[in-house]
């Protein structure tokens, strides 16, 4: 389904149901802990995974409960690679970084922070990757010294 | 699925504390809105938002907080924040919330600085 499949791949299939992003979040945290990831980066990963899943549910799958979000976690060359797939047609335009002043002055909507958080918390992000099954957001978090924890 | 919000309001003269239990997401909006309209908050000069350190706060929750900050700016209320984990302190700084609300390490520190 995705490229870069590793021997330690973890795959989750989630319904489009707000709140279930927490399942992916906790699973990602457990995966990262298995590779000795430091606590600060685990928190970064959790937030980015949650936001990517929320985007997939709200915008990609447009809230359709029958549509699925597929999350994979791989360890590739010392990095955790997370791919979040939805059944949508991608992100038409990557928004610029939010302007908090404008939000506070109500000149732009308060919402729309998810992609910003993903971009700033991950080491590498690719939006608008497409496979036969749908749209994928690919996120990478590089680990300094990944060691499998037994 | 997340922890249901509960916001307890405590008034200390010119300062009100909003003690927020549970996760902060877009579903928190009515809870924040109700708390903000509470007679002990309406018209008070200073507000301290106390979060659960283990709470899940997502972008929808941050948007709710931005709406509250927008409202407090209109009414010239000073807002302080406490109870955040190190991760969410970083996120709030990253988003720029710290330009409009000071973050304190503890409630005691918040009260000392704001009262």
PDB file of N, CA and C in Angstrom, chain A residues 18-23 25 40-41 43-47 50-51 54 58 98-101 103-106 110-114 116-117 120-121, chain B residues 1-3 23 25-26 54-60 62-67 69-71 73-74 85 87-88 90-91 94-97 99-100:
ATOM      1  N   UNK A  18     -14.043  11.445  14.982  1.00  0.00           N
ATOM      2  CA  UNK A  18     -13.223  12.369  15.768  1.00  0.00           C
ATOM      3  C   UNK A  18     -13.051  11.808  17.179  1.00  0.00           C
ATOM      4  N   UNK A  19     -11.843  11.807  17.646  1.00  0.00           N
ATOM      5  CA  UNK A  19     -11.523  11.209  18.946  1.00  0.00           C
ATOM      6  C   UNK A  19     -10.656   9.963  18.748  1.00  0.00           C
ATOM      7  N   UNK A  20     -10.894   9.255  17.600  1.00  0.00           N
ATOM      8  CA  UNK A  20     -10.101   8.061  17.352  1.00  0.00           C
ATOM      9  C   UNK A  20      -8.668   8.387  16.928  1.00  0.00           C
ATOM     10  N   UNK A  21      -8.404   9.666  16.637  1.00  0.00           N
ATOM     11  CA  UNK A  21      -7.014  10.048  16.349  1.00  0.00           C
ATOM     12  C   UNK A  21      -6.121   9.751  17.555  1.00  0.00           C
ATOM     13  N   UNK A  22      -6.755   9.683  18.732  1.00  0.00           N
ATOM     14  CA  UNK A  22      -5.971   9.416  19.944  1.00  0.00           C
ATOM     15  C   UNK A  22      -5.422   7.995  19.950  1.00  0.00           C
ATOM     16  N   UNK A  23      -6.112   7.096  19.255  1.00  0.00           N
ATOM     17  CA  UNK A  23      -5.606   5.721  19.172  1.00  0.00           C
ATOM     18  C   UNK A  23      -4.284   5.726  18.394  1.00  0.00           C
ATOM     19  N   UNK A  25      -2.369   8.239  17.983  1.00  0.00           N
ATOM     20  CA  UNK A  25      -1.410   9.025  18.774  1.00  0.00           C
ATOM     21  C   UNK A  25      -0.707   8.147  19.816  1.00  0.00           C
ATOM     22  N   UNK A  40      10.634  14.195  24.643  1.00  0.00           N
ATOM     23  CA  UNK A  40      10.225  15.422  23.942  1.00  0.00           C
ATOM     24  C   UNK A  40       9.804  15.127  22.500  1.00  0.00           C
ATOM     25  N   UNK A  41      10.573  14.247  21.849  1.00  0.00           N
ATOM     26  CA  UNK A  41      10.226  13.925  20.455  1.00  0.00           C
ATOM     27  C   UNK A  41       8.971  13.061  20.362  1.00  0.00           C
ATOM     28  N   UNK A  43       6.395  13.429  22.270  1.00  0.00           N
ATOM     29  CA  UNK A  43       5.284  14.387  22.353  1.00  0.00           C
ATOM     30  C   UNK A  43       5.082  15.093  21.011  1.00  0.00           C
ATOM     31  N   UNK A  44       6.189  15.444  20.340  1.00  0.00           N
ATOM     32  CA  UNK A  44       6.080  16.060  19.008  1.00  0.00           C
ATOM     33  C   UNK A  44       5.348  15.113  18.053  1.00  0.00           C
ATOM     34  N   UNK A  45       5.770  13.859  18.095  1.00  0.00           N
ATOM     35  CA  UNK A  45       5.182  12.851  17.208  1.00  0.00           C
ATOM     36  C   UNK A  45       3.685  12.698  17.483  1.00  0.00           C
ATOM     37  N   UNK A  46       3.324  12.613  18.756  1.00  0.00           N
ATOM     38  CA  UNK A  46       1.914  12.431  19.123  1.00  0.00           C
ATOM     39  C   UNK A  46       1.050  13.566  18.564  1.00  0.00           C
ATOM     40  N   UNK A  47       1.526  14.789  18.739  1.00  0.00           N
ATOM     41  CA  UNK A  47       0.739  15.928  18.247  1.00  0.00           C
ATOM     42  C   UNK A  47       0.629  15.898  16.725  1.00  0.00           C
ATOM     43  N   UNK A  50      -1.746  13.107  15.596  1.00  0.00           N
ATOM     44  CA  UNK A  50      -3.143  13.461  15.896  1.00  0.00           C
ATOM     45  C   UNK A  50      -3.663  14.481  14.884  1.00  0.00           C
ATOM     46  N   UNK A  51      -2.847  15.491  14.586  1.00  0.00           N
ATOM     47  CA  UNK A  51      -3.293  16.534  13.656  1.00  0.00           C
ATOM     48  C   UNK A  51      -3.457  15.984  12.236  1.00  0.00           C
ATOM     49  N   UNK A  54      -6.676  14.019  12.203  1.00  0.00           N
ATOM     50  CA  UNK A  54      -7.846  14.917  12.220  1.00  0.00           C
ATOM     51  C   UNK A  54      -8.073  15.530  10.840  1.00  0.00           C
ATOM     52  N   UNK A  58     -11.438  15.026   8.774  1.00  0.00           N
ATOM     53  CA  UNK A  58     -12.306  16.186   8.527  1.00  0.00           C
ATOM     54  C   UNK A  58     -12.272  16.632   7.062  1.00  0.00           C
ATOM     55  N   UNK A  98       0.144  30.516  10.114  1.00  0.00           N
ATOM     56  CA  UNK A  98      -0.930  31.389  10.618  1.00  0.00           C
ATOM     57  C   UNK A  98      -0.382  32.669  11.216  1.00  0.00           C
ATOM     58  N   UNK A  99      -1.183  33.704  11.142  1.00  0.00           N
ATOM     59  CA  UNK A  99      -0.823  34.993  11.718  1.00  0.00           C
ATOM     60  C   UNK A  99      -1.649  35.156  12.994  1.00  0.00           C
ATOM     61  N   UNK A 100      -1.026  34.949  14.132  1.00  0.00           N
ATOM     62  CA  UNK A 100      -1.758  34.962  15.405  1.00  0.00           C
ATOM     63  C   UNK A 100      -2.396  36.329  15.660  1.00  0.00           C
ATOM     64  N   UNK A 101      -1.698  37.385  15.254  1.00  0.00           N
ATOM     65  CA  UNK A 101      -2.258  38.734  15.452  1.00  0.00           C
ATOM     66  C   UNK A 101      -3.601  38.859  14.726  1.00  0.00           C
ATOM     67  N   UNK A 103      -5.554  36.457  13.871  1.00  0.00           N
ATOM     68  CA  UNK A 103      -6.541  35.573  14.506  1.00  0.00           C
ATOM     69  C   UNK A 103      -7.134  36.239  15.748  1.00  0.00           C
ATOM     70  N   UNK A 104      -6.267  36.855  16.526  1.00  0.00           N
ATOM     71  CA  UNK A 104      -6.744  37.522  17.735  1.00  0.00           C
ATOM     72  C   UNK A 104      -7.637  38.712  17.380  1.00  0.00           C
ATOM     73  N   UNK A 105      -7.295  39.371  16.290  1.00  0.00           N
ATOM     74  CA  UNK A 105      -8.115  40.514  15.848  1.00  0.00           C
ATOM     75  C   UNK A 105      -9.315  40.058  15.028  1.00  0.00           C
ATOM     76  N   UNK A 106      -9.466  38.745  14.913  1.00  0.00           N
ATOM     77  CA  UNK A 106     -10.585  38.123  14.197  1.00  0.00           C
ATOM     78  C   UNK A 106     -10.629  38.527  12.720  1.00  0.00           C
ATOM     79  N   UNK A 110      -9.936  31.444  13.648  1.00  0.00           N
ATOM     80  CA  UNK A 110      -9.049  30.940  14.708  1.00  0.00           C
ATOM     81  C   UNK A 110      -8.504  29.563  14.357  1.00  0.00           C
ATOM     82  N   UNK A 111      -9.264  28.799  13.595  1.00  0.00           N
ATOM     83  CA  UNK A 111      -8.837  27.443  13.254  1.00  0.00           C
ATOM     84  C   UNK A 111      -7.783  27.472  12.144  1.00  0.00           C
ATOM     85  N   UNK A 112      -7.282  26.285  11.774  1.00  0.00           N
ATOM     86  CA  UNK A 112      -6.316  26.204  10.685  1.00  0.00           C
ATOM     87  C   UNK A 112      -4.885  26.162  11.171  1.00  0.00           C
ATOM     88  N   UNK A 113      -4.669  25.497  12.305  1.00  0.00           N
ATOM     89  CA  UNK A 113      -3.319  25.417  12.873  1.00  0.00           C
ATOM     90  C   UNK A 113      -2.684  24.036  12.684  1.00  0.00           C
ATOM     91  N   UNK A 114      -3.475  23.071  12.243  1.00  0.00           N
ATOM     92  CA  UNK A 114      -3.002  21.682  12.188  1.00  0.00           C
ATOM     93  C   UNK A 114      -1.778  21.481  11.305  1.00  0.00           C
ATOM     94  N   UNK A 116       0.301  23.682  10.254  1.00  0.00           N
ATOM     95  CA  UNK A 116       1.415  24.457  10.824  1.00  0.00           C
ATOM     96  C   UNK A 116       2.129  23.630  11.901  1.00  0.00           C
ATOM     97  N   UNK A 117       1.345  23.020  12.794  1.00  0.00           N
ATOM     98  CA  UNK A 117       1.955  22.220  13.867  1.00  0.00           C
ATOM     99  C   UNK A 117       2.720  21.037  13.280  1.00  0.00           C
ATOM    100  N   UNK A 120       6.026  22.153  11.773  1.00  0.00           N
ATOM    101  CA  UNK A 120       7.035  22.629  12.721  1.00  0.00           C
ATOM    102  C   UNK A 120       7.496  21.575  13.714  1.00  0.00           C
ATOM    103  N   UNK A 121       6.736  20.518  13.874  1.00  0.00           N
ATOM    104  CA  UNK A 121       7.124  19.499  14.861  1.00  0.00           C
ATOM    105  C   UNK A 121       7.879  18.330  14.229  1.00  0.00           C
TER     106      UNK A 121
ATOM    107  N   UNK B   1     -14.884  10.575  23.161  1.00  0.00           N
ATOM    108  CA  UNK B   1     -13.823   9.627  23.475  1.00  0.00           C
ATOM    109  C   UNK B   1     -12.835  10.214  24.487  1.00  0.00           C
ATOM    110  N   UNK B   2     -12.584  11.526  24.343  1.00  0.00           N
ATOM    111  CA  UNK B   2     -11.663  12.170  25.279  1.00  0.00           C
ATOM    112  C   UNK B   2     -12.322  12.447  26.601  1.00  0.00           C
ATOM    113  N   UNK B   3     -11.544  13.006  27.513  1.00  0.00           N
ATOM    114  CA  UNK B   3     -12.104  13.333  28.811  1.00  0.00           C
ATOM    115  C   UNK B   3     -13.050  14.523  28.672  1.00  0.00           C
ATOM    116  N   UNK B  23      -9.596  17.213  28.381  1.00  0.00           N
ATOM    117  CA  UNK B  23      -8.917  17.567  27.145  1.00  0.00           C
ATOM    118  C   UNK B  23      -9.502  18.843  26.543  1.00  0.00           C
ATOM    119  N   UNK B  25     -10.313  20.481  23.034  1.00  0.00           N
ATOM    120  CA  UNK B  25     -10.478  20.270  21.592  1.00  0.00           C
ATOM    121  C   UNK B  25     -11.578  21.206  21.106  1.00  0.00           C
ATOM    122  N   UNK B  26     -11.943  21.083  19.835  1.00  0.00           N
ATOM    123  CA  UNK B  26     -13.019  21.946  19.335  1.00  0.00           C
ATOM    124  C   UNK B  26     -14.314  21.691  20.107  1.00  0.00           C
ATOM    125  N   UNK B  54      -1.701  16.785  32.135  1.00  0.00           N
ATOM    126  CA  UNK B  54      -1.744  15.610  31.245  1.00  0.00           C
ATOM    127  C   UNK B  54      -2.785  15.717  30.155  1.00  0.00           C
ATOM    128  N   UNK B  55      -3.390  16.884  29.992  1.00  0.00           N
ATOM    129  CA  UNK B  55      -4.496  17.023  29.034  1.00  0.00           C
ATOM    130  C   UNK B  55      -3.996  16.939  27.595  1.00  0.00           C
ATOM    131  N   UNK B  56      -4.852  16.428  26.746  1.00  0.00           N
ATOM    132  CA  UNK B  56      -4.631  16.433  25.300  1.00  0.00           C
ATOM    133  C   UNK B  56      -5.204  17.747  24.771  1.00  0.00           C
ATOM    134  N   UNK B  57      -4.371  18.537  24.132  1.00  0.00           N
ATOM    135  CA  UNK B  57      -4.835  19.797  23.537  1.00  0.00           C
ATOM    136  C   UNK B  57      -4.504  19.720  22.054  1.00  0.00           C
ATOM    137  N   UNK B  58      -5.516  19.827  21.206  1.00  0.00           N
ATOM    138  CA  UNK B  58      -5.210  19.775  19.774  1.00  0.00           C
ATOM    139  C   UNK B  58      -5.452  21.142  19.126  1.00  0.00           C
ATOM    140  N   UNK B  59      -5.269  21.196  17.804  1.00  0.00           N
ATOM    141  CA  UNK B  59      -5.367  22.497  17.118  1.00  0.00           C
ATOM    142  C   UNK B  59      -6.760  23.100  17.276  1.00  0.00           C
ATOM    143  N   UNK B  60      -7.783  22.246  17.326  1.00  0.00           N
ATOM    144  CA  UNK B  60      -9.145  22.747  17.542  1.00  0.00           C
ATOM    145  C   UNK B  60      -9.266  23.391  18.912  1.00  0.00           C
ATOM    146  N   UNK B  62      -6.760  24.731  20.604  1.00  0.00           N
ATOM    147  CA  UNK B  62      -5.979  25.979  20.578  1.00  0.00           C
ATOM    148  C   UNK B  62      -6.816  27.089  19.922  1.00  0.00           C
ATOM    149  N   UNK B  63      -7.599  26.719  18.908  1.00  0.00           N
ATOM    150  CA  UNK B  63      -8.467  27.703  18.248  1.00  0.00           C
ATOM    151  C   UNK B  63      -9.514  28.241  19.239  1.00  0.00           C
ATOM    152  N   UNK B  64     -10.030  27.361  20.080  1.00  0.00           N
ATOM    153  CA  UNK B  64     -10.994  27.797  21.106  1.00  0.00           C
ATOM    154  C   UNK B  64     -10.332  28.793  22.051  1.00  0.00           C
ATOM    155  N   UNK B  65      -9.105  28.501  22.403  1.00  0.00           N
ATOM    156  CA  UNK B  65      -8.362  29.393  23.294  1.00  0.00           C
ATOM    157  C   UNK B  65      -8.101  30.745  22.617  1.00  0.00           C
ATOM    158  N   UNK B  66      -7.780  30.701  21.328  1.00  0.00           N
ATOM    159  CA  UNK B  66      -7.557  31.954  20.581  1.00  0.00           C
ATOM    160  C   UNK B  66      -8.833  32.797  20.580  1.00  0.00           C
ATOM    161  N   UNK B  67      -9.981  32.137  20.439  1.00  0.00           N
ATOM    162  CA  UNK B  67     -11.258  32.875  20.481  1.00  0.00           C
ATOM    163  C   UNK B  67     -11.443  33.556  21.839  1.00  0.00           C
ATOM    164  N   UNK B  69      -9.029  34.469  23.830  1.00  0.00           N
ATOM    165  CA  UNK B  69      -8.066  35.581  23.906  1.00  0.00           C
ATOM    166  C   UNK B  69      -8.543  36.783  23.093  1.00  0.00           C
ATOM    167  N   UNK B  70      -9.208  36.496  21.975  1.00  0.00           N
ATOM    168  CA  UNK B  70      -9.761  37.589  21.163  1.00  0.00           C
ATOM    169  C   UNK B  70     -10.822  38.342  21.963  1.00  0.00           C
ATOM    170  N   UNK B  71     -11.663  37.570  22.633  1.00  0.00           N
ATOM    171  CA  UNK B  71     -12.727  38.170  23.454  1.00  0.00           C
ATOM    172  C   UNK B  71     -12.120  38.986  24.607  1.00  0.00           C
ATOM    173  N   UNK B  73      -9.269  40.349  24.738  1.00  0.00           N
ATOM    174  CA  UNK B  73      -8.599  41.549  24.209  1.00  0.00           C
ATOM    175  C   UNK B  73      -9.626  42.669  24.018  1.00  0.00           C
ATOM    176  N   UNK B  74     -10.814  42.285  23.508  1.00  0.00           N
ATOM    177  CA  UNK B  74     -11.868  43.285  23.308  1.00  0.00           C
ATOM    178  C   UNK B  74     -12.302  43.916  24.625  1.00  0.00           C
ATOM    179  N   UNK B  85       2.005  21.304  30.221  1.00  0.00           N
ATOM    180  CA  UNK B  85       3.216  20.475  30.145  1.00  0.00           C
ATOM    181  C   UNK B  85       4.266  21.243  29.333  1.00  0.00           C
ATOM    182  N   UNK B  87       5.665  20.331  26.687  1.00  0.00           N
ATOM    183  CA  UNK B  87       5.330  20.215  25.261  1.00  0.00           C
ATOM    184  C   UNK B  87       4.339  21.313  24.850  1.00  0.00           C
ATOM    185  N   UNK B  88       3.301  21.496  25.653  1.00  0.00           N
ATOM    186  CA  UNK B  88       2.302  22.494  25.261  1.00  0.00           C
ATOM    187  C   UNK B  88       2.782  23.924  25.511  1.00  0.00           C
ATOM    188  N   UNK B  90       5.753  24.731  24.694  1.00  0.00           N
ATOM    189  CA  UNK B  90       6.464  24.904  23.427  1.00  0.00           C
ATOM    190  C   UNK B  90       5.470  25.211  22.297  1.00  0.00           C
ATOM    191  N   UNK B  91       4.373  24.450  22.260  1.00  0.00           N
ATOM    192  CA  UNK B  91       3.367  24.642  21.203  1.00  0.00           C
ATOM    193  C   UNK B  91       2.739  26.045  21.302  1.00  0.00           C
ATOM    194  N   UNK B  94       5.127  28.455  20.014  1.00  0.00           N
ATOM    195  CA  UNK B  94       5.262  28.275  18.562  1.00  0.00           C
ATOM    196  C   UNK B  94       4.112  28.969  17.820  1.00  0.00           C
ATOM    197  N   UNK B  95       2.917  28.813  18.347  1.00  0.00           N
ATOM    198  CA  UNK B  95       1.729  29.386  17.697  1.00  0.00           C
ATOM    199  C   UNK B  95       1.670  30.905  17.905  1.00  0.00           C
ATOM    200  N   UNK B  96       2.262  31.375  18.991  1.00  0.00           N
ATOM    201  CA  UNK B  96       2.265  32.818  19.252  1.00  0.00           C
ATOM    202  C   UNK B  96       1.315  33.229  20.363  1.00  0.00           C
ATOM    203  N   UNK B  97       0.729  32.260  21.034  1.00  0.00           N
ATOM    204  CA  UNK B  97      -0.209  32.574  22.121  1.00  0.00           C
ATOM    205  C   UNK B  97       0.491  33.353  23.233  1.00  0.00           C
ATOM    206  N   UNK B  99       2.322  35.721  23.041  1.00  0.00           N
ATOM    207  CA  UNK B  99       2.318  37.180  22.797  1.00  0.00           C
ATOM    208  C   UNK B  99       1.095  37.824  23.439  1.00  0.00           C
ATOM    209  N   UNK B 100       0.107  37.020  23.764  1.00  0.00           N
ATOM    210  CA  UNK B 100      -1.163  37.574  24.272  1.00  0.00           C
ATOM    211  C   UNK B 100      -1.526  37.064  25.667  1.00  0.00           C
TER     212      UNK B 100
END
